[in-house]
Amino acid sequence: MLVKTKAIVISALKYQEKSLIVKCFTQSDGLKSYFVPSAYSNKKANQKIAYFQPLTIIEIEANHKNKGTLEHFKEIKLAHSFHSINTDIVKSTIVIFLSEILHHSIHEEEKNENLFSFLETALLWLDTHEEAANFHLILMMEMTKFLGFYPDVSEIDFDFFDVKEGFFTPFQSVNTLSANETQLFKRLIELKFDSNQKTFAGIERQILLKILLDFYMLHLEGFKKPKSLEVLKEVFS
């Protein structure tokens, strides 16, 4: 079946000497993996490989056999040409980190246009705004809406957040954040991309990142901490 769709590149794995296996989150079909033969073997190799940098947004025409095997691209072009993401060290580190988050979070080969639209809009915002210190935290929090475990905020005035049950409670237990951590978590819930990015100190971002990663590990089967986590910490230290 010939499909034309936008896609966000999640990962690109070199296969043998010249080929790539590219995992994409497509607007039309959710998660798909593609085989790119001879990606390194011709004059257009650099251009071809540039399409498959983490979280690049591409437009593709592809043959989808939908048999659980690798699919094949027929045509590829950039849907959006990023201006700063690939050249700004902070933004490029954030994007590499988030591509790993997505790799471990999205497993279903099913359409999720709302999640795709959110990710596309968020990435375009990142590319066109200078201050991005909290971008990864906000995106991870907002993504839980689409992944099915956004915090229940109906009792947000309570002092503790139960990370296992996903709600706020007046009682502290082994599953709750401390009162201080809960206050930070509440501030993050209220934060938007256009909010004042200096709302958190560096150490507070580190605490929130650990909370979010633990939250994901509790609620997503098979979720693993990204290998790029230490690099991200270094950039924001």
Protein backbone atom coordinates (compact mmCIF):
# COMPACT_ATOMS: atom_id res chain seq x y z
CA MET A 1 0.00 0.00 0.00
CA LEU A 2 1.49 3.34 -1.08
CA VAL A 3 1.31 5.93 1.71
CA LYS A 4 2.14 9.64 1.75
CA THR A 5 2.62 11.03 5.24
CA LYS A 6 4.73 13.19 7.53
CA ALA A 7 7.05 11.34 9.90
CA ILE A 8 9.29 12.16 12.86
CA VAL A 9 12.58 10.26 12.92
CA ILE A 10 13.02 8.43 16.23
CA SER A 11 16.27 6.58 15.51
CA ALA A 12 18.61 5.50 12.73
CA LEU A 13 20.73 2.38 13.20
CA LYS A 14 23.60 1.59 10.84
CA TYR A 15 23.19 -1.84 9.30
CA GLN A 16 26.31 -3.52 7.91
CA GLU A 17 28.54 -1.05 6.07
CA LYS A 18 26.23 0.98 3.87
CA SER A 19 22.64 0.72 5.06
CA LEU A 20 20.35 2.13 7.74
CA ILE A 21 17.34 0.90 9.66
CA VAL A 22 15.25 3.97 10.45
CA LYS A 23 12.46 4.05 13.03
CA CYS A 24 9.84 6.76 12.47
CA PHE A 25 6.69 7.92 14.19
CA THR A 26 4.38 8.53 11.24
CA GLN A 27 1.30 10.70 11.17
CA SER A 28 -0.64 8.07 9.19
CA ASP A 29 0.32 4.80 10.88
CA GLY A 30 2.14 5.45 14.15
CA LEU A 31 5.46 3.67 14.61
CA LYS A 32 7.12 2.24 11.50
CA SER A 33 10.62 0.92 10.71
CA TYR A 34 12.23 1.35 7.31
CA PHE A 35 15.22 -0.18 5.56
CA VAL A 36 17.41 2.33 3.70
CA PRO A 37 19.88 0.45 1.46
CA SER A 38 23.11 2.11 0.36
CA ALA A 39 22.61 5.13 2.62
CA TYR A 40 26.38 5.69 2.75
CA SER A 41 27.40 4.65 -0.72
CA ASN A 42 26.63 7.41 -3.19
CA LYS A 43 27.24 11.10 -3.86
CA LYS A 44 24.03 12.09 -2.10
CA ALA A 45 24.89 10.13 1.05
CA ASN A 46 25.35 13.21 3.27
CA GLN A 47 22.02 14.60 2.15
CA LYS A 48 20.34 11.24 2.70
CA ILE A 49 21.80 10.78 6.18
CA ALA A 50 20.78 14.35 7.11
CA TYR A 51 17.14 13.29 6.75
CA PHE A 52 17.59 10.80 9.56
CA GLN A 53 18.98 12.95 12.37
CA PRO A 54 17.02 12.55 15.65
CA LEU A 55 13.52 14.09 15.54
CA THR A 56 13.88 15.44 12.01
CA ILE A 57 10.41 15.94 10.52
CA ILE A 58 10.19 14.49 7.03
CA GLU A 59 7.59 13.95 4.33
CA ILE A 60 7.66 10.46 2.91
CA GLU A 61 6.11 8.33 0.26
CA ALA A 62 6.51 4.69 1.21
CA ASN A 63 5.33 1.19 0.47
CA HIS A 64 3.67 -0.13 3.63
CA LYS A 65 3.18 -3.89 3.47
CA ASN A 66 2.04 -3.96 7.12
CA LYS A 67 3.39 -7.45 7.68
CA GLY A 68 5.61 -6.64 10.64
CA THR A 69 8.69 -6.46 8.41
CA LEU A 70 10.82 -3.47 7.45
CA GLU A 71 9.12 -1.06 5.07
CA HIS A 72 10.78 0.89 2.24
CA PHE A 73 10.81 4.59 1.36
CA LYS A 74 9.95 5.59 -2.18
CA GLU A 75 10.45 9.35 -1.74
CA ILE A 76 11.78 11.47 1.15
CA LYS A 77 12.01 15.22 1.68
CA LEU A 78 12.22 17.54 4.67
CA ALA A 79 8.84 18.69 5.96
CA HIS A 80 10.56 21.41 7.99
CA SER A 81 14.14 22.57 7.70
CA PHE A 82 15.37 23.29 11.23
CA HIS A 83 17.35 26.50 11.67
CA SER A 84 18.83 26.10 15.14
CA ILE A 85 18.18 22.60 16.50
CA ASN A 86 21.09 20.96 14.66
CA THR A 87 23.60 23.75 15.37
CA ASP A 88 22.78 24.74 18.97
CA ILE A 89 24.53 22.32 21.36
CA VAL A 90 21.85 22.64 24.07
CA LYS A 91 18.98 22.06 21.65
CA SER A 92 20.70 19.21 19.82
CA THR A 93 21.44 17.49 23.16
CA ILE A 94 17.80 17.91 24.23
CA VAL A 95 16.63 16.42 20.92
CA ILE A 96 18.94 13.39 21.20
CA PHE A 97 17.69 12.81 24.75
CA LEU A 98 14.03 13.14 23.75
CA SER A 99 14.46 10.83 20.76
CA GLU A 100 15.53 8.15 23.24
CA ILE A 101 12.54 8.96 25.47
CA LEU A 102 10.23 8.47 22.47
CA HIS A 103 12.06 5.30 21.43
CA HIS A 104 11.28 3.76 24.83
CA SER A 105 7.76 5.24 25.11
CA ILE A 106 6.03 4.62 21.77
CA HIS A 107 5.60 0.96 20.91
CA GLU A 108 2.31 0.70 19.09
CA GLU A 109 1.95 0.57 15.33
CA GLU A 110 -1.22 2.58 15.45
CA LYS A 111 -2.24 6.05 14.36
CA ASN A 112 -2.02 8.79 16.99
CA GLU A 113 -2.47 12.06 15.13
CA ASN A 114 -2.89 14.09 18.31
CA LEU A 115 0.50 12.98 19.65
CA PHE A 116 2.10 13.56 16.25
CA SER A 117 0.64 17.06 16.02
CA PHE A 118 1.81 17.88 19.56
CA LEU A 119 5.37 16.69 18.87
CA GLU A 120 5.56 18.53 15.54
CA THR A 121 4.33 21.79 17.10
CA ALA A 122 6.71 21.41 20.07
CA LEU A 123 9.75 20.81 17.85
CA LEU A 124 8.95 23.84 15.69
CA TRP A 125 8.64 25.90 18.88
CA LEU A 126 12.06 24.67 20.07
CA ASP A 127 13.62 25.56 16.72
CA THR A 128 12.36 29.15 16.83
CA HIS A 129 12.90 30.08 20.49
CA GLU A 130 16.19 30.76 22.21
CA GLU A 131 15.47 29.86 25.83
CA ALA A 132 14.82 26.13 26.07
CA ALA A 133 16.08 25.11 29.52
CA ASN A 134 12.81 23.44 30.55
CA PHE A 135 11.70 22.19 27.13
CA HIS A 136 12.45 18.52 27.79
CA LEU A 137 10.69 18.62 31.17
CA ILE A 138 7.54 20.25 29.78
CA LEU A 139 7.44 17.90 26.80
CA MET A 140 7.82 14.81 28.98
CA MET A 141 5.02 16.03 31.27
CA GLU A 142 2.69 16.88 28.37
CA MET A 143 3.41 13.57 26.64
CA THR A 144 1.90 11.67 29.57
CA LYS A 145 -1.49 13.01 28.39
CA PHE A 146 -1.08 11.04 25.17
CA LEU A 147 0.54 8.00 26.80
CA GLY A 148 -2.25 7.60 29.34
CA PHE A 149 -0.77 8.53 32.71
CA TYR A 150 -1.04 12.30 33.09
CA PRO A 151 -1.31 13.21 36.78
CA ASP A 152 -4.82 13.50 38.24
CA VAL A 153 -4.91 17.16 39.26
CA SER A 154 -8.41 17.16 40.80
CA GLU A 155 -6.85 17.33 44.30
CA ILE A 156 -3.71 19.29 43.40
CA ASP A 157 -3.89 21.31 46.64
CA PHE A 158 -2.84 18.25 48.66
CA ASP A 159 0.78 18.22 49.88
CA PHE A 160 2.07 14.98 48.35
CA PHE A 161 2.04 13.33 44.93
CA ASP A 162 1.73 9.55 44.72
CA VAL A 163 3.86 8.58 41.71
CA LYS A 164 2.50 5.03 41.57
CA GLU A 165 -1.20 5.94 41.68
CA GLY A 166 -0.77 9.24 39.82
CA PHE A 167 -2.75 11.52 42.17
CA PHE A 168 -2.21 14.06 44.93
CA THR A 169 -2.84 13.01 48.52
CA PRO A 170 -2.72 14.57 52.01
CA PHE A 171 -0.79 11.54 53.30
CA GLN A 172 2.90 10.75 52.86
CA SER A 173 3.84 7.16 51.99
CA VAL A 174 6.60 5.13 50.36
CA ASN A 175 5.10 6.01 46.94
CA THR A 176 4.85 9.77 47.43
CA LEU A 177 7.25 12.55 46.59
CA SER A 178 8.43 14.70 49.47
CA ALA A 179 6.55 17.95 50.13
CA ASN A 180 9.33 19.93 48.42
CA GLU A 181 9.43 17.61 45.40
CA THR A 182 5.64 17.78 45.14
CA GLN A 183 5.77 21.59 45.04
CA LEU A 184 8.30 21.43 42.19
CA PHE A 185 6.12 18.89 40.38
CA LYS A 186 3.06 21.17 40.70
CA ARG A 187 5.01 24.09 39.24
CA LEU A 188 6.04 21.91 36.29
CA ILE A 189 2.43 20.83 35.64
CA GLU A 190 1.47 24.51 35.31
CA LEU A 191 4.44 25.37 33.07
CA LYS A 192 4.01 25.96 29.32
CA PHE A 193 6.62 26.35 26.58
CA ASP A 194 6.08 30.13 26.59
CA SER A 195 6.40 30.44 30.39
CA ASN A 196 9.40 32.08 32.03
CA GLN A 197 12.15 29.50 31.48
CA LYS A 198 14.13 30.71 34.50
CA THR A 199 11.47 29.42 36.90
CA PHE A 200 13.72 26.53 38.03
CA ALA A 201 17.29 26.49 39.30
CA GLY A 202 19.65 23.91 37.79
CA ILE A 203 19.40 21.55 40.77
CA GLU A 204 15.59 21.75 40.63
CA ARG A 205 15.66 20.67 36.98
CA GLN A 206 17.79 17.68 37.95
CA ILE A 207 15.28 16.71 40.65
CA LEU A 208 12.34 17.06 38.26
CA LEU A 209 14.09 15.05 35.55
CA LYS A 210 14.67 12.19 38.00
CA ILE A 211 11.02 12.35 39.12
CA LEU A 212 9.79 12.24 35.50
CA LEU A 213 12.06 9.35 34.55
CA ASP A 214 10.92 7.37 37.60
CA PHE A 215 7.29 8.25 36.75
CA TYR A 216 7.77 6.93 33.20
CA MET A 217 9.46 3.75 34.45
CA LEU A 218 6.54 3.07 36.79
CA HIS A 219 3.87 3.54 34.13
CA LEU A 220 5.47 2.35 30.88
CA GLU A 221 6.46 -1.29 30.60
CA GLY A 222 10.01 -1.71 29.32
CA PHE A 223 10.91 1.98 29.66
CA LYS A 224 14.66 2.53 30.13
CA LYS A 225 16.63 5.58 31.16
CA PRO A 226 18.23 7.16 28.05
CA LYS A 227 21.94 6.62 27.49
CA SER A 228 22.23 10.34 26.73
CA LEU A 229 21.03 11.29 30.24
CA GLU A 230 24.54 12.03 31.53
CA VAL A 231 25.31 14.22 28.50
CA LEU A 232 22.10 16.18 29.13
CA LYS A 233 23.04 16.67 32.79
CA GLU A 234 26.48 17.89 31.71
CA VAL A 235 25.01 20.46 29.32
CA PHE A 236 22.71 21.84 32.02
CA SER A 237 25.20 21.68 34.89
